[in-house]
């Protein structure tokens, strides 16, 4: 082992000399769109053609009847809950491992979150536990596609119809993803998108609600219209989002290629006993050739015991020193909220596993191609070779 093999956190040279790529990167089309806003005055306009055109573009892209633009993905989830008439005292089912604001939104509308576990086969909401979660008070289910994975929507919809409950499909992390011929966010009664700063399409903040059901759209409009738009997306935001949507499919394909390459490489990263150390949450081989998952984050399962005593935090810290944007995933919702706030189905053991073991790789590096996936693999391998020293240095 040469001196140059030393991980950056121990004083070696980072395997990636450059910082993790910035997001959003340099987009000539976005610069042009912003310049057009400056010259036609739409940067300061209230209503206008940019929001109208972007709405139509989203409707066509998703093949959906109605899209309502709004101020954030968080607001979009709240609007979706209101759109399907979730009221105080109702129950809303969601995965125990999910975006924190989804839990908060259920409380915001006065309802009670009901937490179900994660399916260890897909690392997504465990659809087989929904039946047990449903009660007389259940009004809706929030289904989030997380960390590149996707919940199979058909069984969720069948169950929901049987019980007369609504499904809110959170596609904030999976914008543009295609599974079974359908775009993420278009199968549930209402779908939700985010245009937050780190998301696959960004205008700093922003979001959208999508639905084929006019009564849901009407209820949402009724709530947002206060003589003016109470939760608007601006003309300038719509202008910068339009060229990003045009390139979303092309970029999702590039990201998917990178994830497949990375998954294959990480399969080679094993302990001396041949146990995988860093496993992708999704099984890249389980997708059909015309599926295209989308990756806001790539979820990885890190096994500390098998990586010779390295904790998840030590490992991700060491990876960040190599200039790889790797962080811990979400906290499990039942571990960060008082038990008085929610009902849970069972002990949620897999949500606990996620809480303790999930790492997420931020998406921008996936557009960089083969050399970047190699850097990620090499960084991880080198840290594992020096596990004991890294553990000592980060303790
Ligand atoms: C980002 C995100 C949202 C919405 O977030 P905003 O930052 O409010 O746009 C909702 N759900 C999930 C799963 C997300 O990742």
mmCIF file with all atom_site columns, N, CA and C in Angstrom, residues 27 29-30 33 53-54 57-58 61 183 200-201 238-252:
data_model
loop_
_atom_site.group_PDB
_atom_site.id
_atom_site.type_symbol
_atom_site.label_atom_id
_atom_site.label_alt_id
_atom_site.label_comp_id
_atom_site.label_asym_id
_atom_site.label_entity_id
_atom_site.label_seq_id
_atom_site.pdbx_PDB_ins_code
_atom_site.Cartn_x
_atom_site.Cartn_y
_atom_site.Cartn_z
_atom_site.occupancy
_atom_site.B_iso_or_equiv
_atom_site.pdbx_formal_charge
_atom_site.auth_seq_id
_atom_site.auth_comp_id
_atom_site.auth_asym_id
_atom_site.auth_atom_id
_atom_site.pdbx_PDB_model_num
ATOM 1  N N  . UNK A 1 27  ? -26.568 26.283 -16.953 1.00 0.00 ? 27  UNK A N  1
ATOM 2  C CA . UNK A 1 27  ? -27.603 25.929 -17.919 1.00 0.00 ? 27  UNK A CA 1
ATOM 3  C C  . UNK A 1 27  ? -27.788 27.097 -18.869 1.00 0.00 ? 27  UNK A C  1
ATOM 4  N N  . UNK A 1 29  ? -29.695 27.399 -21.308 1.00 0.00 ? 29  UNK A N  1
ATOM 5  C CA . UNK A 1 29  ? -31.123 27.610 -21.605 1.00 0.00 ? 29  UNK A CA 1
ATOM 6  C C  . UNK A 1 29  ? -31.798 28.394 -20.469 1.00 0.00 ? 29  UNK A C  1
ATOM 7  N N  . UNK A 1 30  ? -31.328 28.168 -19.246 1.00 0.00 ? 30  UNK A N  1
ATOM 8  C CA . UNK A 1 30  ? -31.916 28.882 -18.109 1.00 0.00 ? 30  UNK A CA 1
ATOM 9  C C  . UNK A 1 30  ? -31.467 30.342 -18.130 1.00 0.00 ? 30  UNK A C  1
ATOM 10 N N  . UNK A 1 33  ? -33.597 31.985 -20.589 1.00 0.00 ? 33  UNK A N  1
ATOM 11 C CA . UNK A 1 33  ? -34.954 32.190 -20.075 1.00 0.00 ? 33  UNK A CA 1
ATOM 12 C C  . UNK A 1 33  ? -34.998 33.372 -19.113 1.00 0.00 ? 33  UNK A C  1
ATOM 13 N N  . UNK A 1 53  ? -47.730 28.422 -19.739 1.00 0.00 ? 53  UNK A N  1
ATOM 14 C CA . UNK A 1 53  ? -47.023 27.510 -20.641 1.00 0.00 ? 53  UNK A CA 1
ATOM 15 C C  . UNK A 1 53  ? -46.412 26.343 -19.863 1.00 0.00 ? 53  UNK A C  1
ATOM 16 N N  . UNK A 1 54  ? -45.878 26.623 -18.673 1.00 0.00 ? 54  UNK A N  1
ATOM 17 C CA . UNK A 1 54  ? -45.264 25.554 -17.878 1.00 0.00 ? 54  UNK A CA 1
ATOM 18 C C  . UNK A 1 54  ? -46.326 24.554 -17.408 1.00 0.00 ? 54  UNK A C  1
ATOM 19 N N  . UNK A 1 57  ? -47.139 22.398 -20.289 1.00 0.00 ? 57  UNK A N  1
ATOM 20 C CA . UNK A 1 57  ? -46.003 21.505 -20.544 1.00 0.00 ? 57  UNK A CA 1
ATOM 21 C C  . UNK A 1 57  ? -46.018 20.333 -19.545 1.00 0.00 ? 57  UNK A C  1
ATOM 22 N N  . UNK A 1 58  ? -46.294 20.629 -18.269 1.00 0.00 ? 58  UNK A N  1
ATOM 23 C CA . UNK A 1 58  ? -46.362 19.569 -17.245 1.00 0.00 ? 58  UNK A CA 1
ATOM 24 C C  . UNK A 1 58  ? -47.539 18.631 -17.514 1.00 0.00 ? 58  UNK A C  1
ATOM 25 N N  . UNK A 1 61  ? -46.471 16.416 -20.406 1.00 0.00 ? 61  UNK A N  1
ATOM 26 C CA . UNK A 1 61  ? -45.390 15.511 -19.989 1.00 0.00 ? 61  UNK A CA 1
ATOM 27 C C  . UNK A 1 61  ? -45.948 14.351 -19.172 1.00 0.00 ? 61  UNK A C  1
ATOM 28 N N  . UNK A 1 183 ? -45.814 7.742  -15.466 1.00 0.00 ? 183 UNK A N  1
ATOM 29 C CA . UNK A 1 183 ? -44.929 8.678  -14.765 1.00 0.00 ? 183 UNK A CA 1
ATOM 30 C C  . UNK A 1 183 ? -45.223 8.677  -13.273 1.00 0.00 ? 183 UNK A C  1
ATOM 31 N N  . UNK A 1 200 ? -34.476 17.710 -8.787  1.00 0.00 ? 200 UNK A N  1
ATOM 32 C CA . UNK A 1 200 ? -34.053 17.451 -10.165 1.00 0.00 ? 200 UNK A CA 1
ATOM 33 C C  . UNK A 1 200 ? -34.431 18.583 -11.116 1.00 0.00 ? 200 UNK A C  1
ATOM 34 N N  . UNK A 1 201 ? -35.549 19.242 -10.845 1.00 0.00 ? 201 UNK A N  1
ATOM 35 C CA . UNK A 1 201 ? -35.875 20.494 -11.546 1.00 0.00 ? 201 UNK A CA 1
ATOM 36 C C  . UNK A 1 201 ? -36.009 21.538 -10.456 1.00 0.00 ? 201 UNK A C  1
ATOM 37 N N  . UNK A 1 238 ? -41.378 29.900 -13.184 1.00 0.00 ? 238 UNK A N  1
ATOM 38 C CA . UNK A 1 238 ? -41.896 29.060 -14.276 1.00 0.00 ? 238 UNK A CA 1
ATOM 39 C C  . UNK A 1 238 ? -40.975 29.157 -15.491 1.00 0.00 ? 238 UNK A C  1
ATOM 40 N N  . UNK A 1 239 ? -40.447 30.350 -15.728 1.00 0.00 ? 239 UNK A N  1
ATOM 41 C CA . UNK A 1 239 ? -39.585 30.544 -16.907 1.00 0.00 ? 239 UNK A CA 1
ATOM 42 C C  . UNK A 1 239 ? -38.319 29.683 -16.818 1.00 0.00 ? 239 UNK A C  1
ATOM 43 N N  . UNK A 1 240 ? -37.720 29.572 -15.629 1.00 0.00 ? 240 UNK A N  1
ATOM 44 C CA . UNK A 1 240 ? -36.484 28.781 -15.536 1.00 0.00 ? 240 UNK A CA 1
ATOM 45 C C  . UNK A 1 240 ? -36.765 27.276 -15.484 1.00 0.00 ? 240 UNK A C  1
ATOM 46 N N  . UNK A 1 241 ? -37.985 26.925 -15.108 1.00 0.00 ? 241 UNK A N  1
ATOM 47 C CA . UNK A 1 241 ? -38.325 25.492 -15.041 1.00 0.00 ? 241 UNK A CA 1
ATOM 48 C C  . UNK A 1 241 ? -38.619 24.904 -16.419 1.00 0.00 ? 241 UNK A C  1
ATOM 49 N N  . UNK A 1 242 ? -39.114 25.735 -17.321 1.00 0.00 ? 242 UNK A N  1
ATOM 50 C CA . UNK A 1 242 ? -39.534 25.199 -18.636 1.00 0.00 ? 242 UNK A CA 1
ATOM 51 C C  . UNK A 1 242 ? -38.389 24.496 -19.384 1.00 0.00 ? 242 UNK A C  1
ATOM 52 N N  . UNK A 1 243 ? -37.215 25.133 -19.549 1.00 0.00 ? 243 UNK A N  1
ATOM 53 C CA . UNK A 1 243 ? -36.151 24.415 -20.260 1.00 0.00 ? 243 UNK A CA 1
ATOM 54 C C  . UNK A 1 243 ? -35.638 23.196 -19.487 1.00 0.00 ? 243 UNK A C  1
ATOM 55 N N  . UNK A 1 244 ? -35.777 23.200 -18.158 1.00 0.00 ? 244 UNK A N  1
ATOM 56 C CA . UNK A 1 244 ? -35.329 22.029 -17.387 1.00 0.00 ? 244 UNK A CA 1
ATOM 57 C C  . UNK A 1 244 ? -36.235 20.831 -17.653 1.00 0.00 ? 244 UNK A C  1
ATOM 58 N N  . UNK A 1 245 ? -37.535 21.088 -17.803 1.00 0.00 ? 245 UNK A N  1
ATOM 59 C CA . UNK A 1 245 ? -38.453 19.983 -18.082 1.00 0.00 ? 245 UNK A CA 1
ATOM 60 C C  . UNK A 1 245 ? -38.167 19.394 -19.464 1.00 0.00 ? 245 UNK A C  1
ATOM 61 N N  . UNK A 1 246 ? -37.793 20.269 -20.387 1.00 0.00 ? 246 UNK A N  1
ATOM 62 C CA . UNK A 1 246 ? -37.470 19.769 -21.727 1.00 0.00 ? 246 UNK A CA 1
ATOM 63 C C  . UNK A 1 246 ? -36.329 18.756 -21.695 1.00 0.00 ? 246 UNK A C  1
ATOM 64 N N  . UNK A 1 247 ? -35.409 18.914 -20.764 1.00 0.00 ? 247 UNK A N  1
ATOM 65 C CA . UNK A 1 247 ? -34.253 18.010 -20.731 1.00 0.00 ? 247 UNK A CA 1
ATOM 66 C C  . UNK A 1 247 ? -34.330 16.954 -19.628 1.00 0.00 ? 247 UNK A C  1
ATOM 67 N N  . UNK A 1 248 ? -35.447 16.909 -18.935 1.00 0.00 ? 248 UNK A N  1
ATOM 68 C CA . UNK A 1 248 ? -35.535 15.994 -17.786 1.00 0.00 ? 248 UNK A CA 1
ATOM 69 C C  . UNK A 1 248 ? -35.369 14.528 -18.186 1.00 0.00 ? 248 UNK A C  1
ATOM 70 N N  . UNK A 1 249 ? -36.080 14.100 -19.219 1.00 0.00 ? 249 UNK A N  1
ATOM 71 C CA . UNK A 1 249 ? -36.006 12.687 -19.618 1.00 0.00 ? 249 UNK A CA 1
ATOM 72 C C  . UNK A 1 249 ? -34.580 12.288 -19.977 1.00 0.00 ? 249 UNK A C  1
ATOM 73 N N  . UNK A 1 250 ? -33.969 13.126 -20.795 1.00 0.00 ? 250 UNK A N  1
ATOM 74 C CA . UNK A 1 250 ? -32.602 12.847 -21.243 1.00 0.00 ? 250 UNK A CA 1
ATOM 75 C C  . UNK A 1 250 ? -31.665 12.726 -20.034 1.00 0.00 ? 250 UNK A C  1
ATOM 76 N N  . UNK A 1 251 ? -31.837 13.612 -19.073 1.00 0.00 ? 251 UNK A N  1
ATOM 77 C CA . UNK A 1 251 ? -30.952 13.585 -17.906 1.00 0.00 ? 251 UNK A CA 1
ATOM 78 C C  . UNK A 1 251 ? -31.266 12.428 -16.960 1.00 0.00 ? 251 UNK A C  1
ATOM 79 N N  . UNK A 1 252 ? -32.548 12.078 -16.857 1.00 0.00 ? 252 UNK A N  1
ATOM 80 C CA . UNK A 1 252 ? -32.891 10.919 -16.029 1.00 0.00 ? 252 UNK A CA 1
ATOM 81 C C  . UNK A 1 252 ? -32.256 9.647  -16.576 1.00 0.00 ? 252 UNK A C  1
#
